[in-house]
Amino acid sequence: MIPTLSTLPALAAFVALVAAAWGLNVAALDGGIASLPWLIREQGLYLSGLLAIGLMSLAMVLATRPTVLERPLGGMDRIFRLHKWAGILAAVFAALHWLIEMSDDVIKSLYGKAGKPAHDEFGGLYEMLRDAGEELGEFAIYLVLAMVVLSLWKRFPYKFWRHLHRAMPVFYLLLAFHAAVLAPPDYWTQPVGVLLALLLAAGTVASVIALTGRIGHDRKVQGVVTAVSSPAPDVTEIVCRLDGAWRGHQAGQFAFVGLERFEGSHPFTIASADHGDRSLTFQIKALGDYTRQLASRVAVGQAVTVEGPYGRFVLGRQDHKARQIWIAGGIGVTPFLAWLDALRADPAAAPTVELHYSTRGAAHDPFVERLRSLCAELPSVSLHIHDRAAGDDLTPERLATTATDGQRAEVWFCGPRGFGDQLKAGLARLWGRRLSFRREAFEMR
């Protein structure tokens, strides 16, 4: 598993920034009497430590759901993805940092102790803080590595992982203390120290926000459940009406929905357009323990907390000069339901669109009739239902047969990750630079 291409530039730029700050410090070194093996070990220890705590600081800041970064990063879904990979890379560099620290005996056996940098002795309270920072840092590294392993192990239940993940800010604060007291004293008068201080300050503030339950606080609105139904055995439809603090949403955005105090909030796409009445509809598929039991645990009149809206997979961002192809797979149809609902307000202004919906069984799929009803009011939207139970699979080749020569195609996709990867790779091969493939990168772990 590797980070997607849209995530790589941001991570590469951040790593390059930290490495450049470290490099400026290295360039100013005179080397002293340190031999090359010991010098490489020492600077490798510093660089790996800087990258680990820097990436972890980035992950902590992104965990606070900063809406100011949605536009430059492409939406909250991509912020989640960047958060995930920053955390993974932080763990990789933390493990490398630990391995370099443990290489002391290996270098001694190969090159001897000659040229080993002297251990600085500071004495007093500062020395005690450094000793404590070293012990706490090693302990925290083990915990962070364990947490990353559990995050990547998809079979580990989400309901347990979610509660364990709440401890990450505590682990971060331990590692921040470790970095602050063990950083070379001369760092604090150089660019590398300024950068480190900024990262530690940002990560610490983000940790405090997380530990005090303030993430998304300014975007949380109270409301009440007004309707609950099950259009299909594995789908629960919930309609909520929110209070006056709701700022409205764009068709295609999502929100965090909290229905039970101790369960916490879960992200769901808003399946309805904003009609100005503060009413939201969610179509929730049974994909886990919580969502499977949702229909029996939610009742009309129940209080609900909604945090949002978030996301940039919204109607209105389309390239009107390109051929529009919208593709939904399974429950990925929800943002398109909101798009179609919004277009009904002015059918004449609706773009010319090919909407493809792939389903396991059209005969029992509640969204098929809903799509047909919505598209019947929108003459410019041509609906194509692909029933896999009848052998009607949607493939890149089928889409490419209807392409207009030389015209750019903009594909908007929401659905299973594997399905999206297959379509993107196939269409890129067939259409090359004429293809623009946009998708919702919705993963919470």
CSV table of C-alpha atoms in Angstrom, one decimal:
chain,number,residue,atom,x,y,z
A,1,MET,CA,0.0,0.0,0.0
A,2,ILE,CA,1.4,3.4,-1.0
A,3,PRO,CA,0.1,6.9,-0.7
A,4,THR,CA,-1.8,8.2,-3.7
A,5,LEU,CA,-0.3,10.7,-6.1
A,6,SER,CA,-2.2,13.6,-4.8
A,7,THR,CA,-0.9,13.0,-1.3
A,8,LEU,CA,2.7,12.6,-2.3
A,9,PRO,CA,3.5,16.2,-3.2
A,10,ALA,CA,2.4,17.6,0.1
A,11,LEU,CA,4.3,14.9,2.1
A,12,ALA,CA,7.4,15.3,-0.1
A,13,ALA,CA,7.3,19.1,0.3
A,14,PHE,CA,7.0,18.8,4.1
A,15,VAL,CA,9.8,16.3,4.4
A,16,ALA,CA,12.0,18.5,2.1
A,17,LEU,CA,11.4,21.5,4.3
A,18,VAL,CA,12.4,19.7,7.5
A,19,ALA,CA,15.4,18.1,5.8
A,20,ALA,CA,16.5,21.5,4.4
A,21,ALA,CA,16.4,23.1,7.9
A,22,TRP,CA,18.5,20.2,9.2
A,23,GLY,CA,20.9,20.5,6.2
A,24,LEU,CA,21.6,24.2,7.0
A,25,ASN,CA,22.7,23.2,10.5
A,26,VAL,CA,24.9,20.3,9.1
A,27,ALA,CA,26.5,22.7,6.6
A,28,ALA,CA,27.6,24.9,9.5
A,29,LEU,CA,29.3,22.1,11.4
A,30,ASP,CA,33.1,22.0,11.6
A,31,GLY,CA,33.1,18.2,12.3
A,32,GLY,CA,35.4,18.6,15.3
A,33,ILE,CA,37.2,15.4,16.2
A,34,ALA,CA,34.2,13.2,15.4
A,35,SER,CA,35.0,10.3,13.1
A,36,LEU,CA,32.8,9.8,10.0
A,37,PRO,CA,30.8,6.7,11.3
A,38,TRP,CA,30.0,8.4,14.6
A,39,LEU,CA,29.1,11.7,12.8
A,40,ILE,CA,26.8,9.9,10.4
A,41,ARG,CA,25.1,8.2,13.4
A,42,GLU,CA,24.7,11.4,15.3
A,43,GLN,CA,23.2,13.4,12.3
A,44,GLY,CA,21.1,10.4,11.3
A,45,LEU,CA,19.7,10.4,14.8
A,46,TYR,CA,18.9,14.1,14.6
A,47,LEU,CA,17.4,14.0,11.1
A,48,SER,CA,15.2,10.9,11.8
A,49,GLY,CA,14.0,12.5,15.0
A,50,LEU,CA,13.2,15.8,13.4
A,51,LEU,CA,11.2,14.0,10.6
A,52,ALA,CA,9.4,11.8,13.1
A,53,ILE,CA,8.2,14.6,15.4
A,54,GLY,CA,7.6,17.0,12.4
A,55,LEU,CA,5.3,14.5,10.6
A,56,MET,CA,3.6,13.7,13.9
A,57,SER,CA,3.0,17.4,14.5
A,58,LEU,CA,1.5,17.6,11.0
A,59,ALA,CA,-0.7,14.6,11.7
A,60,MET,CA,-1.9,16.2,15.0
A,61,VAL,CA,-2.8,19.5,13.3
A,62,LEU,CA,-4.7,17.7,10.5
A,63,ALA,CA,-6.6,15.7,13.1
A,64,THR,CA,-8.3,18.9,14.3
A,65,ARG,CA,-10.1,19.1,10.9
A,66,PRO,CA,-8.8,22.5,9.8
A,67,THR,CA,-11.4,23.8,7.3
A,68,VAL,CA,-8.9,26.5,6.2
A,69,LEU,CA,-6.9,23.7,4.4
A,70,GLU,CA,-9.9,22.2,2.6
A,71,ARG,CA,-9.4,24.4,-0.5
A,72,PRO,CA,-5.6,24.0,-0.9
A,73,LEU,CA,-5.7,20.3,-0.2
A,74,GLY,CA,-8.8,19.5,-2.1
A,75,GLY,CA,-11.3,18.7,0.7
A,76,MET,CA,-11.5,17.2,4.1
A,77,ASP,CA,-11.4,13.6,2.7
A,78,ARG,CA,-7.9,14.4,1.4
A,79,ILE,CA,-7.0,16.0,4.8
A,80,PHE,CA,-7.9,12.7,6.4
A,81,ARG,CA,-5.7,10.8,3.9
A,82,LEU,CA,-2.8,13.2,4.4
A,83,HIS,CA,-3.2,12.8,8.2
A,84,LYS,CA,-3.1,9.0,7.8
A,85,TRP,CA,0.1,9.0,5.7
A,86,ALA,CA,1.8,11.6,7.8
A,87,GLY,CA,1.2,9.4,10.8
A,88,ILE,CA,2.5,6.3,9.0
A,89,LEU,CA,5.7,8.1,7.9
A,90,ALA,CA,6.1,9.5,11.4
A,91,ALA,CA,6.1,6.0,12.7
A,92,VAL,CA,8.6,4.8,10.1
A,93,PHE,CA,11.0,7.6,11.0
A,94,ALA,CA,10.5,7.0,14.7
A,95,ALA,CA,11.4,3.4,14.2
A,96,LEU,CA,14.5,4.4,12.2
A,97,HIS,CA,15.4,6.9,15.0
A,98,TRP,CA,15.2,4.1,17.5
A,99,LEU,CA,17.3,1.7,15.4
A,100,ILE,CA,20.0,4.4,14.9
A,101,GLU,CA,20.0,5.0,18.7
A,102,MET,CA,20.5,1.2,19.2
A,103,SER,CA,23.4,1.1,16.6
A,104,ASP,CA,25.9,2.3,19.3
A,105,ASP,CA,27.3,-1.1,20.0
A,106,VAL,CA,27.5,-2.1,16.3
A,107,ILE,CA,29.6,1.0,15.5
A,108,LYS,CA,31.8,0.3,18.5
A,109,SER,CA,32.5,-3.2,17.4
A,110,LEU,CA,33.3,-2.2,13.8
A,111,TYR,CA,35.1,1.1,14.3
A,112,GLY,CA,35.9,1.4,18.0
A,113,LYS,CA,35.1,4.3,20.3
A,114,ALA,CA,37.6,6.6,18.7
A,115,GLY,CA,36.0,9.8,17.3
A,116,LYS,CA,32.7,9.3,19.2
A,117,PRO,CA,31.2,12.7,20.1
A,118,ALA,CA,31.4,13.4,23.8
A,119,HIS,CA,28.2,13.1,25.8
A,120,ASP,CA,27.1,16.6,26.9
A,121,GLU,CA,26.7,17.0,30.7
A,122,PHE,CA,24.4,19.8,31.7
A,123,GLY,CA,23.8,19.0,35.3
A,124,GLY,CA,21.0,20.1,37.5
A,125,LEU,CA,17.3,20.2,36.5
A,126,TYR,CA,18.1,20.3,32.7
A,127,GLU,CA,19.9,17.0,33.0
A,128,MET,CA,17.0,15.5,34.9
A,129,LEU,CA,14.6,16.7,32.2
A,130,ARG,CA,16.8,15.1,29.5
A,131,ASP,CA,16.9,11.8,31.3
A,132,ALA,CA,13.1,11.8,31.7
A,133,GLY,CA,12.6,12.8,28.1
A,134,GLU,CA,14.8,10.0,26.9
A,135,GLU,CA,12.8,7.4,29.0
A,136,LEU,CA,9.4,8.8,28.1
A,137,GLY,CA,10.3,9.1,24.4
A,138,GLU,CA,11.3,5.4,24.1
A,139,PHE,CA,8.1,4.4,25.8
A,140,ALA,CA,5.9,6.6,23.6
A,141,ILE,CA,7.6,5.3,20.4
A,142,TYR,CA,6.6,1.8,21.3
A,143,LEU,CA,3.0,2.9,21.8
A,144,VAL,CA,2.9,4.9,18.6
A,145,LEU,CA,4.2,2.0,16.6
A,146,ALA,CA,1.6,-0.3,18.1
A,147,MET,CA,-1.1,2.2,17.3
A,148,VAL,CA,-0.1,2.5,13.7
A,149,VAL,CA,-0.1,-1.3,13.3
A,150,LEU,CA,-3.6,-1.5,14.7
A,151,SER,CA,-4.7,1.3,12.3
A,152,LEU,CA,-3.4,-0.6,9.3
A,153,TRP,CA,-4.9,-3.9,10.5
A,154,LYS,CA,-8.3,-3.6,9.0
A,155,ARG,CA,-9.7,-6.6,10.9
A,156,PHE,CA,-9.2,-4.8,14.2
A,157,PRO,CA,-12.7,-3.6,15.2
A,158,TYR,CA,-13.2,0.1,14.5
A,159,LYS,CA,-15.2,0.6,17.7
A,160,PHE,CA,-12.1,-0.4,19.8
A,161,TRP,CA,-9.6,1.4,17.5
A,162,ARG,CA,-11.5,4.6,17.7
A,163,HIS,CA,-11.2,4.7,21.5
A,164,LEU,CA,-7.5,3.8,21.5
A,165,HIS,CA,-6.9,6.4,18.8
A,166,ARG,CA,-8.0,9.1,21.3
A,167,ALA,CA,-4.8,8.4,23.3
A,168,MET,CA,-2.6,9.6,20.4
A,169,PRO,CA,-2.5,13.2,21.7
A,170,VAL,CA,-1.1,12.0,25.0
A,171,PHE,CA,1.6,10.0,23.1
A,172,TYR,CA,2.4,13.0,21.0
A,173,LEU,CA,2.9,15.2,24.1
A,174,LEU,CA,5.4,12.7,25.5
A,175,LEU,CA,7.3,12.7,22.2
A,176,ALA,CA,7.2,16.5,22.0
A,177,PHE,CA,8.7,16.7,25.4
A,178,HIS,CA,11.4,14.2,24.3
A,179,ALA,CA,12.2,16.3,21.3
A,180,ALA,CA,12.3,19.6,23.1
A,181,VAL,CA,14.7,18.5,25.9
A,182,LEU,CA,16.9,16.3,23.7
A,183,ALA,CA,17.4,18.6,20.7
A,184,PRO,CA,20.9,20.0,20.5
A,185,PRO,CA,21.1,23.3,22.4
A,186,ASP,CA,22.6,25.1,19.4
A,187,TYR,CA,19.4,24.3,17.4
A,188,TRP,CA,17.4,27.0,19.1
A,189,THR,CA,19.5,29.8,17.6
A,190,GLN,CA,19.2,28.4,14.0
A,191,PRO,CA,16.4,28.0,11.4
A,192,VAL,CA,16.1,24.3,12.4
A,193,GLY,CA,15.2,25.3,15.9
A,194,VAL,CA,12.7,27.9,14.8
A,195,LEU,CA,11.0,25.3,12.6
A,196,LEU,CA,11.1,22.7,15.4
A,197,ALA,CA,9.6,25.2,17.9
A,198,LEU,CA,6.8,26.1,15.5
A,199,LEU,CA,6.0,22.4,14.9
A,200,LEU,CA,6.0,21.5,18.6
A,201,ALA,CA,3.8,24.5,19.4
A,202,ALA,CA,1.3,23.6,16.6
A,203,GLY,CA,1.2,20.0,17.6
A,204,THR,CA,0.8,20.8,21.3
A,205,VAL,CA,-2.1,23.2,20.7
A,206,ALA,CA,-3.7,20.5,18.4
A,207,SER,CA,-3.3,17.9,21.1
A,208,VAL,CA,-4.9,20.1,23.7
A,209,ILE,CA,-7.8,20.8,21.4
A,210,ALA,CA,-8.2,17.0,20.9
A,211,LEU,CA,-8.0,16.1,24.6
A,212,THR,CA,-10.5,18.7,25.6
A,213,GLY,CA,-13.0,17.6,23.0
A,214,ARG,CA,-12.9,20.8,21.0
A,215,ILE,CA,-12.3,19.4,17.6
A,216,GLY,CA,-15.1,20.7,15.3
A,217,HIS,CA,-16.7,22.5,18.3
A,218,ASP,CA,-17.5,25.6,16.3
A,219,ARG,CA,-19.2,23.6,13.6
A,220,LYS,CA,-21.4,21.4,15.8
A,221,VAL,CA,-25.2,22.0,15.7
A,222,GLN,CA,-27.9,20.3,17.8
A,223,GLY,CA,-31.1,18.9,16.2
A,224,VAL,CA,-33.7,16.2,16.3
A,225,VAL,CA,-34.5,13.1,14.3
A,226,THR,CA,-37.7,13.6,12.4
A,227,ALA,CA,-37.9,10.3,10.4
A,228,VAL,CA,-36.3,6.9,10.4
A,229,SER,CA,-36.9,4.2,7.7
A,230,SER,CA,-35.2,1.2,6.1
A,231,PRO,CA,-35.6,1.4,2.3
A,232,ALA,CA,-33.6,-1.8,2.1
A,233,PRO,CA,-32.5,-4.4,4.8
A,234,ASP,CA,-28.9,-3.0,4.8
A,235,VAL,CA,-29.8,0.7,4.4
A,236,THR,CA,-31.1,3.1,7.1
A,237,GLU,CA,-32.5,6.5,6.1
A,238,ILE,CA,-32.4,9.2,8.8
A,239,VAL,CA,-33.9,12.6,8.4
A,240,CYS,CA,-32.8,15.3,10.9
A,241,ARG,CA,-33.9,18.9,11.4
A,242,LEU,CA,-31.2,21.1,12.9
A,243,ASP,CA,-31.5,24.3,14.9
A,244,GLY,CA,-30.8,27.8,13.7
A,245,ALA,CA,-27.1,27.6,14.0
A,246,TRP,CA,-26.7,25.4,11.0
A,247,ARG,CA,-24.9,27.3,8.3
A,248,GLY,CA,-26.2,25.2,5.4
A,249,HIS,CA,-24.4,22.9,3.0
A,250,GLN,CA,-23.5,22.3,-0.6
A,251,ALA,CA,-24.8,19.2,-2.3
A,252,GLY,CA,-22.2,16.4,-2.0
A,253,GLN,CA,-20.7,17.4,1.4
A,254,PHE,CA,-20.6,15.2,4.4
A,255,ALA,CA,-21.0,15.7,8.2
A,256,PHE,CA,-20.2,13.9,11.4
A,257,VAL,CA,-23.4,12.6,13.0
A,258,GLY,CA,-23.7,11.8,16.7
A,259,LEU,CA,-26.7,10.0,17.9
A,260,GLU,CA,-25.5,8.4,21.1
A,261,ARG,CA,-23.3,10.1,23.7
A,262,PHE,CA,-20.8,7.3,24.3
A,263,GLU,CA,-20.7,6.1,20.7
A,264,GLY,CA,-19.3,9.3,19.3
A,265,SER,CA,-19.8,10.8,15.9
A,266,HIS,CA,-19.6,9.0,12.5
A,267,PRO,CA,-19.1,10.6,9.1
A,268,PHE,CA,-21.9,10.3,6.5
A,269,THR,CA,-22.6,12.0,3.2
A,270,ILE,CA,-25.6,14.3,3.2
A,271,ALA,CA,-27.9,12.7,0.7
A,272,SER,CA,-30.2,15.8,0.2
A,273,ALA,CA,-29.7,19.3,-1.2
A,274,ASP,CA,-30.0,22.4,1.0
A,275,HIS,CA,-33.5,23.7,0.7
A,276,GLY,CA,-33.1,26.3,3.4
A,277,ASP,CA,-35.2,24.4,6.0
A,278,ARG,CA,-32.2,23.0,7.9
A,279,SER,CA,-33.4,19.5,7.1
A,280,LEU,CA,-30.7,16.8,6.3
A,281,THR,CA,-31.2,13.3,4.9
A,282,PHE,CA,-28.6,10.5,5.5
A,283,GLN,CA,-28.6,7.2,3.6
A,284,ILE,CA,-26.5,4.9,5.8
A,285,LYS,CA,-25.4,1.4,4.6
A,286,ALA,CA,-24.7,-1.3,7.1
A,287,LEU,CA,-20.9,-1.7,6.8
A,288,GLY,CA,-20.0,-2.3,10.5
A,289,ASP,CA,-21.4,-3.2,13.9
A,290,TYR,CA,-22.7,0.3,14.6
A,291,THR,CA,-24.4,0.9,11.2
A,292,ARG,CA,-25.9,-2.6,11.2
A,293,GLN,CA,-27.7,-1.8,14.5
A,294,LEU,CA,-28.6,1.7,13.6
A,295,ALA,CA,-32.2,1.2,12.5
A,296,SER,CA,-33.1,-0.4,15.9
A,297,ARG,CA,-31.2,2.2,17.9
A,298,VAL,CA,-32.6,5.4,16.4
A,299,ALA,CA,-36.1,6.8,17.0
A,300,VAL,CA,-38.1,9.8,15.9
A,301,GLY,CA,-37.6,12.6,18.4
A,302,GLN,CA,-34.1,11.5,19.4
A,303,ALA,CA,-31.5,14.2,19.8
A,304,VAL,CA,-28.7,14.4,17.3
A,305,THR,CA,-25.5,16.4,17.0
A,306,VAL,CA,-24.3,17.2,13.5
A,307,GLU,CA,-20.8,18.6,12.9
A,308,GLY,CA,-20.0,20.1,9.5
A,309,PRO,CA,-20.4,20.4,6.7
A,310,TYR,CA,-17.1,19.3,5.2
A,311,GLY,CA,-15.8,18.2,1.8
A,312,ARG,CA,-15.2,19.5,-1.7
A,313,PHE,CA,-17.0,16.8,-3.7
A,314,VAL,CA,-19.6,19.3,-4.5
A,315,LEU,CA,-21.9,20.3,-7.3
A,316,GLY,CA,-20.6,23.4,-9.0
A,317,ARG,CA,-17.0,22.4,-9.2
A,318,GLN,CA,-17.5,20.7,-12.6
A,319,ASP,CA,-15.6,21.7,-15.7
A,320,HIS,CA,-18.5,22.8,-17.9
A,321,LYS,CA,-16.3,22.6,-21.1
A,322,ALA,CA,-15.6,18.9,-20.5
A,323,ARG,CA,-17.9,15.9,-21.0
A,324,GLN,CA,-19.5,15.1,-17.6
A,325,ILE,CA,-19.6,11.5,-16.5
A,326,TRP,CA,-20.8,10.7,-13.0
A,327,ILE,CA,-20.2,7.2,-11.6
A,328,ALA,CA,-21.7,5.8,-8.4
A,329,GLY,CA,-21.0,2.4,-6.9
A,330,GLY,CA,-23.3,1.1,-4.1
A,331,ILE,CA,-23.7,3.6,-1.2
A,332,GLY,CA,-21.4,5.9,-3.2
A,333,VAL,CA,-24.6,7.1,-4.8
A,334,THR,CA,-25.4,9.4,-1.9
A,335,PRO,CA,-23.5,12.6,-3.0
A,336,PHE,CA,-25.1,12.2,-6.5
A,337,LEU,CA,-28.6,12.0,-4.9
A,338,ALA,CA,-27.8,15.4,-3.3
A,339,TRP,CA,-26.5,16.8,-6.6
A,340,LEU,CA,-29.7,15.7,-8.5
A,341,ASP,CA,-31.9,17.0,-5.7
A,342,ALA,CA,-30.2,20.4,-6.0
A,343,LEU,CA,-30.5,20.5,-9.8
A,344,ARG,CA,-34.3,20.0,-9.6
A,345,ALA,CA,-34.5,23.6,-8.5
A,346,ASP,CA,-33.6,24.8,-12.0
A,347,PRO,CA,-33.7,21.8,-14.5
A,348,ALA,CA,-33.0,24.1,-17.5
A,349,ALA,CA,-29.6,25.0,-16.0
A,350,ALA,CA,-28.6,21.4,-15.3
A,351,PRO,CA,-25.5,20.3,-17.2
A,352,THR,CA,-25.5,17.5,-19.8
A,353,VAL,CA,-24.4,14.5,-17.8
A,354,GLU,CA,-24.1,10.7,-18.1
A,355,LEU,CA,-24.9,9.2,-14.7
A,356,HIS,CA,-23.8,5.6,-14.3
A,357,TYR,CA,-25.0,3.6,-11.2
A,358,SER,CA,-23.4,0.2,-10.5
A,359,THR,CA,-25.5,-2.1,-8.3
A,360,ARG,CA,-25.3,-5.7,-7.1
A,361,GLY,CA,-29.0,-6.2,-7.9
A,362,ALA,CA,-31.2,-3.6,-9.4
A,363,ALA,CA,-34.5,-5.4,-8.6
A,364,HIS,CA,-34.0,-4.9,-4.9
A,365,ASP,CA,-32.0,-1.7,-4.8
A,366,PRO,CA,-34.0,1.2,-3.3
A,367,PHE,CA,-31.7,3.8,-5.0
A,368,VAL,CA,-32.7,2.7,-8.5
A,369,GLU,CA,-36.2,4.0,-8.3
A,370,ARG,CA,-35.0,7.2,-6.5
A,371,LEU,CA,-32.5,7.9,-9.3
A,372,ARG,CA,-35.1,7.3,-12.0
A,373,SER,CA,-37.5,9.6,-10.3
A,374,LEU,CA,-34.9,12.4,-9.9
A,375,CYS,CA,-33.5,12.0,-13.5
A,376,ALA,CA,-37.1,12.1,-14.9
A,377,GLU,CA,-37.2,15.8,-13.9
A,378,LEU,CA,-33.8,16.5,-15.5
A,379,PRO,CA,-33.8,16.0,-19.3
A,380,SER,CA,-30.1,16.7,-19.6
A,381,VAL,CA,-29.1,13.9,-17.3
A,382,SER,CA,-29.0,10.4,-18.9
A,383,LEU,CA,-29.2,7.6,-16.4
A,384,HIS,CA,-27.5,4.2,-16.9
A,385,ILE,CA,-28.2,1.4,-14.4
A,386,HIS,CA,-25.6,-1.3,-14.4
A,387,ASP,CA,-26.9,-4.5,-12.8
A,388,ARG,CA,-24.1,-6.8,-11.9
A,389,ALA,CA,-26.5,-9.6,-11.0
A,390,ALA,CA,-27.6,-9.6,-14.7
A,391,GLY,CA,-24.0,-9.5,-15.9
A,392,ASP,CA,-24.1,-5.8,-16.8
A,393,ASP,CA,-20.7,-4.7,-15.4
A,394,LEU,CA,-19.5,-1.1,-15.9
A,395,THR,CA,-16.0,-1.2,-17.5
A,396,PRO,CA,-13.6,1.5,-18.8
A,397,GLU,CA,-14.1,0.0,-22.3
A,398,ARG,CA,-17.9,0.5,-22.2
A,399,LEU,CA,-17.4,4.1,-21.1
A,400,ALA,CA,-14.8,4.8,-23.8
A,401,THR,CA,-17.1,3.6,-26.6
A,402,THR,CA,-19.3,6.7,-26.2
A,403,ALA,CA,-16.5,9.2,-26.0
A,404,THR,CA,-16.5,12.2,-28.4
A,405,ASP,CA,-13.3,12.4,-30.4
A,406,GLY,CA,-10.9,14.9,-28.9
A,407,GLN,CA,-13.2,16.0,-26.1
A,408,ARG,CA,-12.0,16.1,-22.6
A,409,ALA,CA,-13.9,14.0,-20.1
A,410,GLU,CA,-14.3,14.8,-16.4
A,411,VAL,CA,-15.3,11.7,-14.4
A,412,TRP,CA,-16.7,12.2,-10.9
A,413,PHE,CA,-16.6,8.9,-9.0
A,414,CYS,CA,-17.8,7.8,-5.5
A,415,GLY,CA,-17.9,4.1,-4.6
A,416,PRO,CA,-15.7,1.2,-3.6
A,417,ARG,CA,-12.0,1.9,-3.7
A,418,GLY,CA,-11.1,-1.1,-5.9
A,419,PHE,CA,-13.8,-0.3,-8.4
A,420,GLY,CA,-12.6,3.3,-8.6
A,421,ASP,CA,-9.0,2.2,-9.1
A,422,GLN,CA,-10.0,-0.1,-11.9
A,423,LEU,CA,-12.0,2.5,-13.7
A,424,LYS,CA,-9.3,5.2,-13.3
A,425,ALA,CA,-6.5,3.0,-14.6
A,426,GLY,CA,-8.5,1.8,-17.6
A,427,LEU,CA,-9.8,5.2,-18.6
A,428,ALA,CA,-6.4,6.7,-18.2
A,429,ARG,CA,-5.0,4.1,-20.6
A,430,LEU,CA,-7.8,4.7,-23.1
A,431,TRP,CA,-8.2,8.5,-22.9
A,432,GLY,CA,-4.8,9.6,-21.7
A,433,ARG,CA,-4.6,13.4,-21.0
A,434,ARG,CA,-8.2,13.9,-22.0
A,435,LEU,CA,-9.3,12.4,-18.7
A,436,SER,CA,-9.8,14.2,-15.4
A,437,PHE,CA,-10.8,11.7,-12.7
A,438,ARG,CA,-12.2,13.1,-9.5
A,439,ARG,CA,-13.2,11.0,-6.5
A,440,GLU,CA,-14.2,11.1,-2.9
A,441,ALA,CA,-11.2,9.7,-0.9
A,442,PHE,CA,-13.2,8.8,2.1
A,443,GLU,CA,-11.3,6.7,4.6
A,444,MET,CA,-11.4,7.2,8.4
A,445,ARG,CA,-8.5,4.8,9.3
